[in-house]
mmCIF file with all atom_site columns, C-alpha atoms in Angstrom:
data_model
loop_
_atom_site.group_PDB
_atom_site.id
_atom_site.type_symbol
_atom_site.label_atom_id
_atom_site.label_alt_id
_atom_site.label_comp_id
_atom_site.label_asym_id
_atom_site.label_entity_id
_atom_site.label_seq_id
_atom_site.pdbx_PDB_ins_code
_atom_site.Cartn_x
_atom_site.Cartn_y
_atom_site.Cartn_z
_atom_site.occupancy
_atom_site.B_iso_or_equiv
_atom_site.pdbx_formal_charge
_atom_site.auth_seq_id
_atom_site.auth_comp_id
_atom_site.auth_asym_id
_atom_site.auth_atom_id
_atom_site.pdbx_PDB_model_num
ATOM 1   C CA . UNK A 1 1   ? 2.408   24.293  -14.537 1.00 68.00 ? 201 UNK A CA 1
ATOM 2   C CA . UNK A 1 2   ? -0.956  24.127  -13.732 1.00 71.00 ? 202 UNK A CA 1
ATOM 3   C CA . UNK A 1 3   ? -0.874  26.904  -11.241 1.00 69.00 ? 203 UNK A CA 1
ATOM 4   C CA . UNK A 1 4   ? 0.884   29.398  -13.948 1.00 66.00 ? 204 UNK A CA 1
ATOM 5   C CA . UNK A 1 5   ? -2.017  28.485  -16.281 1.00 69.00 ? 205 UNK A CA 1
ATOM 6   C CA . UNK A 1 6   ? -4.682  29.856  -14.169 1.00 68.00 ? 206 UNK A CA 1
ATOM 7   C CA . UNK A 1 7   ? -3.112  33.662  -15.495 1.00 66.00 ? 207 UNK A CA 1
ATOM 8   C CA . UNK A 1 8   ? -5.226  32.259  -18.505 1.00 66.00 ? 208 UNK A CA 1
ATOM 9   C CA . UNK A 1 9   ? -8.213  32.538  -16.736 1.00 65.00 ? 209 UNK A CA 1
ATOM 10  C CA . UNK A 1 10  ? -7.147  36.522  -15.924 1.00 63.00 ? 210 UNK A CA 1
ATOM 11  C CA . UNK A 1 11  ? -7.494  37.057  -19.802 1.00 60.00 ? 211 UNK A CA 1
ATOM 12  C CA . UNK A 1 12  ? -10.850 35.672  -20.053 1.00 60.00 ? 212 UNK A CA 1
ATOM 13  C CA . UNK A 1 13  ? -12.052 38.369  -17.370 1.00 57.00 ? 213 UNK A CA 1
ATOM 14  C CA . UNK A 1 14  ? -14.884 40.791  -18.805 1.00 57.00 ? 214 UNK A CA 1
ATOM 15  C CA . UNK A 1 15  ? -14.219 44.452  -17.527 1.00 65.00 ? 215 UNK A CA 1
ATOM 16  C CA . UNK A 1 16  ? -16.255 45.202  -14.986 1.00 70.00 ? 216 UNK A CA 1
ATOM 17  C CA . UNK A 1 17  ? -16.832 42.018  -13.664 1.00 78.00 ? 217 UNK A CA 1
ATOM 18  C CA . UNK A 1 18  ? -15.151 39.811  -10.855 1.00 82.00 ? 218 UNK A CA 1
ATOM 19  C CA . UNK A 1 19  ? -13.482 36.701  -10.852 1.00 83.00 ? 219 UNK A CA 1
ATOM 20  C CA . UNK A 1 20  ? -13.541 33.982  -8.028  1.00 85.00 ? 220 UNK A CA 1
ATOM 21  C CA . UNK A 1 21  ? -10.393 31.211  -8.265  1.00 85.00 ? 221 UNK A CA 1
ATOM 22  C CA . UNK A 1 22  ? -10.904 28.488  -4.906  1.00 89.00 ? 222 UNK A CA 1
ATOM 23  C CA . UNK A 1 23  ? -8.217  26.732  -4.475  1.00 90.00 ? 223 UNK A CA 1
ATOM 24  C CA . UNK A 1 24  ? -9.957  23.848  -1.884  1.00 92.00 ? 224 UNK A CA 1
ATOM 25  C CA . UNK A 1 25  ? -7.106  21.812  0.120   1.00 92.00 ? 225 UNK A CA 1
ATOM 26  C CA . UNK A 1 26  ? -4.212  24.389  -0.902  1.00 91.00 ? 226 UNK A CA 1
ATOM 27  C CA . UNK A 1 27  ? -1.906  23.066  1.901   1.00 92.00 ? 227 UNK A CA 1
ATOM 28  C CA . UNK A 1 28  ? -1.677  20.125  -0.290  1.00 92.00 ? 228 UNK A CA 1
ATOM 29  C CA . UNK A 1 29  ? -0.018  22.504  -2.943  1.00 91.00 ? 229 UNK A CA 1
ATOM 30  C CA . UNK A 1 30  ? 3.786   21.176  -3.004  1.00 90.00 ? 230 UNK A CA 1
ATOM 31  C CA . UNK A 1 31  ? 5.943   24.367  -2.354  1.00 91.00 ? 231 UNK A CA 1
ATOM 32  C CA . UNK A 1 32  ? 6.961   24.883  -5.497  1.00 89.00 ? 232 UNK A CA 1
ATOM 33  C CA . UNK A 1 33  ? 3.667   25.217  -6.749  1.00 88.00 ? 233 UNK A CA 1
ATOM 34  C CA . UNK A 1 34  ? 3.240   27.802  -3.887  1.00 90.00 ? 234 UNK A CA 1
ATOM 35  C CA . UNK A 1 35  ? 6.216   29.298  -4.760  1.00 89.00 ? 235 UNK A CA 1
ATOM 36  C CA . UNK A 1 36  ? 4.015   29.980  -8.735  1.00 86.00 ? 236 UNK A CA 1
ATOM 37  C CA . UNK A 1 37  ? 0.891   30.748  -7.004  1.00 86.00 ? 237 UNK A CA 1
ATOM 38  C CA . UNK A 1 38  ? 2.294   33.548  -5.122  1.00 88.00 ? 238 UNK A CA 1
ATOM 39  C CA . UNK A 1 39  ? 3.796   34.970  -8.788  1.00 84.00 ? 239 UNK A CA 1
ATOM 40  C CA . UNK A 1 40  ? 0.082   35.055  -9.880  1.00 83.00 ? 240 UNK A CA 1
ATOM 41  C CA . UNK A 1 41  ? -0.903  36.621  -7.372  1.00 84.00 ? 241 UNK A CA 1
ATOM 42  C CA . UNK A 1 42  ? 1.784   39.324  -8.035  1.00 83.00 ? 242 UNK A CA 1
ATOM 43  C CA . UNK A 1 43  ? 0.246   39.317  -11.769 1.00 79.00 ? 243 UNK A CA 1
ATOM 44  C CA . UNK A 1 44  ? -3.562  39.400  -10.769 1.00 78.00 ? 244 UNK A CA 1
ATOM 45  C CA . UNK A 1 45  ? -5.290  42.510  -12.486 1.00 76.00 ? 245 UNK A CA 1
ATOM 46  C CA . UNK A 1 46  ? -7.750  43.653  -10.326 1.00 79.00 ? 246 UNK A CA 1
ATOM 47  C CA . UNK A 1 47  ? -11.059 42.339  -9.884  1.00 81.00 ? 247 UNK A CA 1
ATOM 48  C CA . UNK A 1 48  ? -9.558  38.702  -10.082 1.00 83.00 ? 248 UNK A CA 1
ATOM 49  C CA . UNK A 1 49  ? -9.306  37.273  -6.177  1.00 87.00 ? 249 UNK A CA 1
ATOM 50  C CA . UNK A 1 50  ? -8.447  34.023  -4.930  1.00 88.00 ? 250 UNK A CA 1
ATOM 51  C CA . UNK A 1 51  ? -10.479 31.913  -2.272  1.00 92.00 ? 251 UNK A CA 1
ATOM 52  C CA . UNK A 1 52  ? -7.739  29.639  -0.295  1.00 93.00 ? 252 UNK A CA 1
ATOM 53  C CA . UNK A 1 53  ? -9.465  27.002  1.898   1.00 93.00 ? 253 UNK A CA 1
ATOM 54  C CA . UNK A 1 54  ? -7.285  24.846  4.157   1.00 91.00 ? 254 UNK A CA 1
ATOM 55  C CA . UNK A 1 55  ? -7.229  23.005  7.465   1.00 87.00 ? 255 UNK A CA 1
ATOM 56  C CA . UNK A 1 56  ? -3.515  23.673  7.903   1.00 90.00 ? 256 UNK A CA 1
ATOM 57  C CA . UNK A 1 57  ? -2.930  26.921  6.990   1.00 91.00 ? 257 UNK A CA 1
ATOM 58  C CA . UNK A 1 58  ? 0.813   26.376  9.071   1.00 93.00 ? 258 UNK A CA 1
ATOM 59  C CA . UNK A 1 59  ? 1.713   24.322  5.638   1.00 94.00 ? 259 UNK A CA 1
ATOM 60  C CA . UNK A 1 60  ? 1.213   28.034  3.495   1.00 94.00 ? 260 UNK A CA 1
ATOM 61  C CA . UNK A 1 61  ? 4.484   29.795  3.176   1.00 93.00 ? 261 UNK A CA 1
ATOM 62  C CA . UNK A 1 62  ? 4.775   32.544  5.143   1.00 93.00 ? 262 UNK A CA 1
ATOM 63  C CA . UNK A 1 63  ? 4.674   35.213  2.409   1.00 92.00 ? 263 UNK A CA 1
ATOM 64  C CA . UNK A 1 64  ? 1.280   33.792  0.985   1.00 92.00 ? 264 UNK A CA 1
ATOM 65  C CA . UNK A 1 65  ? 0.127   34.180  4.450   1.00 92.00 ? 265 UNK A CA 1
ATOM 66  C CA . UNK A 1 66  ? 1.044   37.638  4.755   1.00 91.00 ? 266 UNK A CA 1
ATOM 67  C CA . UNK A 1 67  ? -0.708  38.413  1.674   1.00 88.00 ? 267 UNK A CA 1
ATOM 68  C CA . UNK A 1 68  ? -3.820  37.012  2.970   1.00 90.00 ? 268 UNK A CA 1
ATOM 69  C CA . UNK A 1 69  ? -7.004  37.982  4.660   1.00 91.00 ? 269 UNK A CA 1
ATOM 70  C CA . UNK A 1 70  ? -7.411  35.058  6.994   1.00 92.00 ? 270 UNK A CA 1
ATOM 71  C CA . UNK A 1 71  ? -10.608 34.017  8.052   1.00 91.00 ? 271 UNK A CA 1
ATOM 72  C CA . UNK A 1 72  ? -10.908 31.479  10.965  1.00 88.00 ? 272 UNK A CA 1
ATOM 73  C CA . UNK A 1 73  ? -14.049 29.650  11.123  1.00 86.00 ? 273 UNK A CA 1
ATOM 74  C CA . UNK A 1 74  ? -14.703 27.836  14.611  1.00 89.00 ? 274 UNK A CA 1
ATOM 75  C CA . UNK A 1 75  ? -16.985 25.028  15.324  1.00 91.00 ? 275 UNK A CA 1
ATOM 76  C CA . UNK A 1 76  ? -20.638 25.536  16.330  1.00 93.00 ? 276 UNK A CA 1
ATOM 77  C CA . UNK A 1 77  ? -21.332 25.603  20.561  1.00 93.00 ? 277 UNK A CA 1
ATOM 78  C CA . UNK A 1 78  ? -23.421 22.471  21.526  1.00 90.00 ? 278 UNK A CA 1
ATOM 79  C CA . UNK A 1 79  ? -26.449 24.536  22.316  1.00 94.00 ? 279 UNK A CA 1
ATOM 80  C CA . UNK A 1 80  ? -26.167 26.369  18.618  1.00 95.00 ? 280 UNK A CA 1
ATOM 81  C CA . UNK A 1 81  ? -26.230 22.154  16.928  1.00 94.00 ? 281 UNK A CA 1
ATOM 82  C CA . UNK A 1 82  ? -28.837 21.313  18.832  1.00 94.00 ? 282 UNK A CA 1
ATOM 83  C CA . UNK A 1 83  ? -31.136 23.990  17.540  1.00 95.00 ? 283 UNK A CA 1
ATOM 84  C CA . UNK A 1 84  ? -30.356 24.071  14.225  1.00 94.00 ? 284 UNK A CA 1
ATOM 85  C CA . UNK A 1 85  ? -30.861 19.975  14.042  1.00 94.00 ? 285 UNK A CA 1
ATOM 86  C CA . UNK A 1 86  ? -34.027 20.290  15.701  1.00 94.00 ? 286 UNK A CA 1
ATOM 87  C CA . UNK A 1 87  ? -35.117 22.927  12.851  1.00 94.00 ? 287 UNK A CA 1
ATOM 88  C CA . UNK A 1 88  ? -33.562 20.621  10.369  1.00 92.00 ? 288 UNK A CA 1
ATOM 89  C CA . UNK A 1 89  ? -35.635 17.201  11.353  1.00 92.00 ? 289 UNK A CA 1
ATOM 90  C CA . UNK A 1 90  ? -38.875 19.564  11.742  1.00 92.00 ? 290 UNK A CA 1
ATOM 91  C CA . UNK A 1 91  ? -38.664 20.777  8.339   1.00 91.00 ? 291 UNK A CA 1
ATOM 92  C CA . UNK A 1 92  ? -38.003 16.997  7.209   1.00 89.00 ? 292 UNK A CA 1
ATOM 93  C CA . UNK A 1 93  ? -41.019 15.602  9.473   1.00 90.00 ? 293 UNK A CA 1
ATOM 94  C CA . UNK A 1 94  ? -38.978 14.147  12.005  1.00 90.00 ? 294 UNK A CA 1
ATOM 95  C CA . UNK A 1 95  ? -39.982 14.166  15.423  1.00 90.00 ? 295 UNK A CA 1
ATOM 96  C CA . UNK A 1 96  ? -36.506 12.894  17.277  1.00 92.00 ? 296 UNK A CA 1
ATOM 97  C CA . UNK A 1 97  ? -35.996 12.512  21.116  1.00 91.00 ? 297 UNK A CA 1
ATOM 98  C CA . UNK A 1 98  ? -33.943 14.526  23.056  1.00 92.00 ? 298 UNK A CA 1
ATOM 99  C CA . UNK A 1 99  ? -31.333 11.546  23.526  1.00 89.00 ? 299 UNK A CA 1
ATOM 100 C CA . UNK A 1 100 ? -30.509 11.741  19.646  1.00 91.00 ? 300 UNK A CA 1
ATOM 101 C CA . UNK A 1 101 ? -30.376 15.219  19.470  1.00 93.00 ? 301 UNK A CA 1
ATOM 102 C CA . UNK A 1 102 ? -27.446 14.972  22.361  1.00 90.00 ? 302 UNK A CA 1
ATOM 103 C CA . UNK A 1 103 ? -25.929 12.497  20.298  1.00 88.00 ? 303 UNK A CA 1
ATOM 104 C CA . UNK A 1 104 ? -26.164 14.296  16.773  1.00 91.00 ? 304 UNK A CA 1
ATOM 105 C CA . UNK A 1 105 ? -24.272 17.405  18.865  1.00 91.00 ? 305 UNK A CA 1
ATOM 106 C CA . UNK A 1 106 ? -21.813 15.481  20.673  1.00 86.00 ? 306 UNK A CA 1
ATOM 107 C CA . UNK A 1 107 ? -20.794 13.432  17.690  1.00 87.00 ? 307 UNK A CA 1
ATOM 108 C CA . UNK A 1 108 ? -20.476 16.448  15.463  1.00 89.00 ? 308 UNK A CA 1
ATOM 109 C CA . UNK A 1 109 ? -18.540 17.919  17.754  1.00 87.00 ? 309 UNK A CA 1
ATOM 110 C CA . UNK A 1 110 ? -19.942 21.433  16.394  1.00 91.00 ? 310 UNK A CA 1
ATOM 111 C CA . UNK A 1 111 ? -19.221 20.681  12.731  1.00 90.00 ? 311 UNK A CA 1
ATOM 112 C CA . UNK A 1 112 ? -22.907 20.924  10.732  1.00 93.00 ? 312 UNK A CA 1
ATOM 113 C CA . UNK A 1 113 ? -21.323 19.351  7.878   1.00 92.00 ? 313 UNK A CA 1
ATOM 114 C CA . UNK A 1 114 ? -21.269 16.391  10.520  1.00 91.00 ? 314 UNK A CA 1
ATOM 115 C CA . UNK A 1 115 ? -24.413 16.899  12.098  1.00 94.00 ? 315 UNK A CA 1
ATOM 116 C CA . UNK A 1 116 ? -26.693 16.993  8.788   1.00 94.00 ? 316 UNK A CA 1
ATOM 117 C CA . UNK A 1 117 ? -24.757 13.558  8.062   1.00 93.00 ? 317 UNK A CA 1
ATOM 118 C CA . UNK A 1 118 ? -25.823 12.217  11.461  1.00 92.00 ? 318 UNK A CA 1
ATOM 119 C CA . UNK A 1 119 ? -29.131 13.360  10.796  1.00 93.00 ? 319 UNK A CA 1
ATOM 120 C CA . UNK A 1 120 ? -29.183 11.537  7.802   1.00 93.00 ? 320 UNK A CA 1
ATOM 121 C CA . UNK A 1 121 ? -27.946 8.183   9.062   1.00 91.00 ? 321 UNK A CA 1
ATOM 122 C CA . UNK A 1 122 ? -30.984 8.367   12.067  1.00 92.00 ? 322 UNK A CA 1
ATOM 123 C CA . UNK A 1 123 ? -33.459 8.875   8.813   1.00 90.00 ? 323 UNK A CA 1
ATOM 124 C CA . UNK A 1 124 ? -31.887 6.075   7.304   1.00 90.00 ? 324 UNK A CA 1
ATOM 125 C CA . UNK A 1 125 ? -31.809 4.008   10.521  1.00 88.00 ? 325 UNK A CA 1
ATOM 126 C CA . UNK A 1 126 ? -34.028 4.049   12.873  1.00 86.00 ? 326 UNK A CA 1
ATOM 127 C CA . UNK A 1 127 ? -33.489 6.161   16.169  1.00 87.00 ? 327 UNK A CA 1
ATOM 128 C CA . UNK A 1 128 ? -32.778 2.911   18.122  1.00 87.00 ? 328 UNK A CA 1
ATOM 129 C CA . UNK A 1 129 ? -30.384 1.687   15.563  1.00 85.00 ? 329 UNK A CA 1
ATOM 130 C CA . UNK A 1 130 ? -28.923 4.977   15.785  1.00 84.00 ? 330 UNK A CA 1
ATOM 131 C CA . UNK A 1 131 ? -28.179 4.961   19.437  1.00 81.00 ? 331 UNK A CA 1
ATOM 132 C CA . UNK A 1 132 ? -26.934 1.405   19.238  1.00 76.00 ? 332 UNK A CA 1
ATOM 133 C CA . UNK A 1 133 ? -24.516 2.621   16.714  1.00 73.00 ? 333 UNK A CA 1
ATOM 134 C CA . UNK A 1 134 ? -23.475 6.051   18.117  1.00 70.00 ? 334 UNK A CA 1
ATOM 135 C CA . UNK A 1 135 ? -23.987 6.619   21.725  1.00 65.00 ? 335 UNK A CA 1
ATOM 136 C CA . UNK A 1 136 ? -20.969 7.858   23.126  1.00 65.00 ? 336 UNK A CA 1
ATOM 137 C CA . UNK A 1 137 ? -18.841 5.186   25.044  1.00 76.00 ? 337 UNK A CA 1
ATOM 138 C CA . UNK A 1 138 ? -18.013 6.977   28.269  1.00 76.00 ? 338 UNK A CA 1
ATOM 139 C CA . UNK A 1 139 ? -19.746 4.244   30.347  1.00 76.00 ? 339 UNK A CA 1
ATOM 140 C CA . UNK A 1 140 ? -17.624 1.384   28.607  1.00 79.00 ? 340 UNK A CA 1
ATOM 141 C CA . UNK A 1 141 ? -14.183 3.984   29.636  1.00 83.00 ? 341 UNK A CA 1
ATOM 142 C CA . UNK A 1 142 ? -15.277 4.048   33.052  1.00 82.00 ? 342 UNK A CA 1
ATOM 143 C CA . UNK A 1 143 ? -15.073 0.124   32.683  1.00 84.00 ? 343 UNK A CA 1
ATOM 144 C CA . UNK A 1 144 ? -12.190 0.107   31.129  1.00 85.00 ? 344 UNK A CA 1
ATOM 145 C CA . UNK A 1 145 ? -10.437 2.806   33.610  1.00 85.00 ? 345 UNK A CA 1
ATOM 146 C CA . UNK A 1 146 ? -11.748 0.965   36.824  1.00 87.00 ? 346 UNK A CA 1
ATOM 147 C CA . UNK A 1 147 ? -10.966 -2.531  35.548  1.00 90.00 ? 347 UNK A CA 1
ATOM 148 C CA . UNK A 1 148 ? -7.213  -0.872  35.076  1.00 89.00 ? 348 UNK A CA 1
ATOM 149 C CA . UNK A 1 149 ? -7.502  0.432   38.350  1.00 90.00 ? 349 UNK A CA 1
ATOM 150 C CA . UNK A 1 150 ? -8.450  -2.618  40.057  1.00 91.00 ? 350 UNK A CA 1
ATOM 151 C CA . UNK A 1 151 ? -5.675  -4.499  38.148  1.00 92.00 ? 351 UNK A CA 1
ATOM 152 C CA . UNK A 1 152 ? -8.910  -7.237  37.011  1.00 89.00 ? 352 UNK A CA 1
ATOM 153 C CA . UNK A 1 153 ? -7.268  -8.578  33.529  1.00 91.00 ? 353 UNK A CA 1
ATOM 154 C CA . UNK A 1 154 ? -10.702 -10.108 33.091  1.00 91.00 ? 354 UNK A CA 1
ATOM 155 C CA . UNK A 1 155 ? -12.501 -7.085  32.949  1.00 89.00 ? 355 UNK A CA 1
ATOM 156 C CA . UNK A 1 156 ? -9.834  -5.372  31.425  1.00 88.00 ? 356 UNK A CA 1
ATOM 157 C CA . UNK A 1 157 ? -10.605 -7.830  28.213  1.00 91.00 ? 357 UNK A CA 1
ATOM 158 C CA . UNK A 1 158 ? -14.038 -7.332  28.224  1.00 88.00 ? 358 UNK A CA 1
ATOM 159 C CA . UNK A 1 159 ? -14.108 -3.954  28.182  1.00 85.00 ? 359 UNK A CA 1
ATOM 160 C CA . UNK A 1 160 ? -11.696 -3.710  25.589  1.00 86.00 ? 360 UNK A CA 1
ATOM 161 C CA . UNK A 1 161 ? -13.549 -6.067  23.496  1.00 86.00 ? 361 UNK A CA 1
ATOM 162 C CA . UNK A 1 162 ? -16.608 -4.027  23.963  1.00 81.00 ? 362 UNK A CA 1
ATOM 163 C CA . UNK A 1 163 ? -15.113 -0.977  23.107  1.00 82.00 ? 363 UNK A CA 1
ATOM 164 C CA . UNK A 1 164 ? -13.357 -3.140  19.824  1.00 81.00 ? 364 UNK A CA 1
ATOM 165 C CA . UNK A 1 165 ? -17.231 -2.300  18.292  1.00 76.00 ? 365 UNK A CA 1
ATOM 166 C CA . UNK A 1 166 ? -17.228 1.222   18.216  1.00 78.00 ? 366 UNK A CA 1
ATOM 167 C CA . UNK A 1 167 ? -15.770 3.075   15.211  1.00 78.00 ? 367 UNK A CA 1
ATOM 168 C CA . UNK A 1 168 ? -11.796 3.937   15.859  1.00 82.00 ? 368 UNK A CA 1
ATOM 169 C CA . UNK A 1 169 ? -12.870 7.815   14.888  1.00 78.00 ? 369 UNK A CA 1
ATOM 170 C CA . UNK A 1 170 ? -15.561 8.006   17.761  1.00 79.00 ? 370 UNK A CA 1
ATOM 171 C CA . UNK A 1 171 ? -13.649 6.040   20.482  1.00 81.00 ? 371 UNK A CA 1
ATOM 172 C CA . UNK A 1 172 ? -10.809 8.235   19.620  1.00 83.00 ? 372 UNK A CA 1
ATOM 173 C CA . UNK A 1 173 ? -13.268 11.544  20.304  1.00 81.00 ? 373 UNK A CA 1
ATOM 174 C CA . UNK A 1 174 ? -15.275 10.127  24.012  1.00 82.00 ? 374 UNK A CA 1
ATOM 175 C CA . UNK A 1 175 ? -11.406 9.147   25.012  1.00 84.00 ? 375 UNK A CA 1
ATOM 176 C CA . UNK A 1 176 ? -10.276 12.419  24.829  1.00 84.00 ? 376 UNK A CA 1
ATOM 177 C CA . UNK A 1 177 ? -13.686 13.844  26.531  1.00 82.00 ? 377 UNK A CA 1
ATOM 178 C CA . UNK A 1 178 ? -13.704 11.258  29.303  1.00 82.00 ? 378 UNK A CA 1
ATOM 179 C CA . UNK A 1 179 ? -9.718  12.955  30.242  1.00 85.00 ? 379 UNK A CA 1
ATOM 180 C CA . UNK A 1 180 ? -10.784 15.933  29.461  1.00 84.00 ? 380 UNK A CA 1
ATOM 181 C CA . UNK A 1 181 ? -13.422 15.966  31.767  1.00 82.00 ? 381 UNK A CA 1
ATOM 182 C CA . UNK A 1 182 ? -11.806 13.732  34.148  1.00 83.00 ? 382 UNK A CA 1
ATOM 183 C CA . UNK A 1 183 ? -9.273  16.507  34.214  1.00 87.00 ? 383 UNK A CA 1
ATOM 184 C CA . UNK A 1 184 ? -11.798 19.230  34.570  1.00 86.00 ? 384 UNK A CA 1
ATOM 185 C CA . UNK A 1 185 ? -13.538 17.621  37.423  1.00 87.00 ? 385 UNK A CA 1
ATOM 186 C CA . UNK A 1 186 ? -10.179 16.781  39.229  1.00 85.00 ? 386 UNK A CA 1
ATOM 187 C CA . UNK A 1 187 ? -9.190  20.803  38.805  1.00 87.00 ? 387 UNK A CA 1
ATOM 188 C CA . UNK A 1 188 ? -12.688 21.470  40.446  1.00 76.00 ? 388 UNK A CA 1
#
């Protein structure tokens, strides 16, 4: 219902003017709601256009796709987050090291929505705190890995209770680097 109602916003269109409808999370639309939306946008007089944002665009049905002008927005390089944060904390003042502007990159993993948030928490914190808090973990993997290795249940413990302090979300991200790269330097 609430998707046919938005052909009430058409009416309320001046002439020459256009109209922007988002529609943020739309893969979250059930499909019959999908199923409406795509009978609006049958109905849409012109000047009216819709603004789909999603993170699963797989979940859109197939004719709303092919209706679509997709645009595919990737993540920032390393190189391209480290500049702009280094922009970013001169304009605020801040004069960070080199070791937090790694972190702030890695950890964002080339989102800037991520990295301005990062940047926040270090002016919040301090740097130190910062590092304490988000330095990647590969050294405690490497523990981990080699204690597995070496079959040592006692250091197999420790390192797992070590790595039991870093947020699930960020031991999640350096385990899949640490492979990946493990991976990359076995290929090499």
């Amino acid at each position: 219902e609430s998707i046919r109602e938005l052909r009430d916003i058409f009416i309320t269109t001046a002439r020459g003017y256009n109209k922007v409808i988002t529609i943020d999370e739309c893969h979250l639309l059930s499909k019959t709601a999908q199923s409406a939306l795509l009978k609006v946008f049958e109905e849409t007089p012109k000047g009216v256009y819709f603004l789909l944002a999603t993170t699963d665009p797989d979940k859109l049905l197939p004719t709303i796709r092919s209706r679509s002008l997709e645009l595919v927005f990737t993540p920032k390089t390393t190189k391209e987050v480290r500049e702009d944060i280094e922009k970013h904390a001169a304009d605020l003042g801040m004069s960070l090291s080199q070791a937090t502007i790694d972190v702030i990159a890695t950890r964002s993993r080339g989102i800037m929505r991520n990295a301005h948030m990062l940047l926040d928490k270090v002016n919040i914190l301090s740097e130190e705190e910062f590092l304490k808090s988000d330095t990647p973990s590969i050294a405690l993997l490497n523990k981990y890995v080699t204690s597995l290795l070496k079959k040592d249940r006692d250091l197999v413990l420790e390192s797992v209770s070590d790595m039991s302090r870093i947020p699930v979300a960020y031991l999640k991200d350096d385990w899949q680097d640490y492979f990946l790269n493990l991976m990359r330097a076995s290929i090499n």
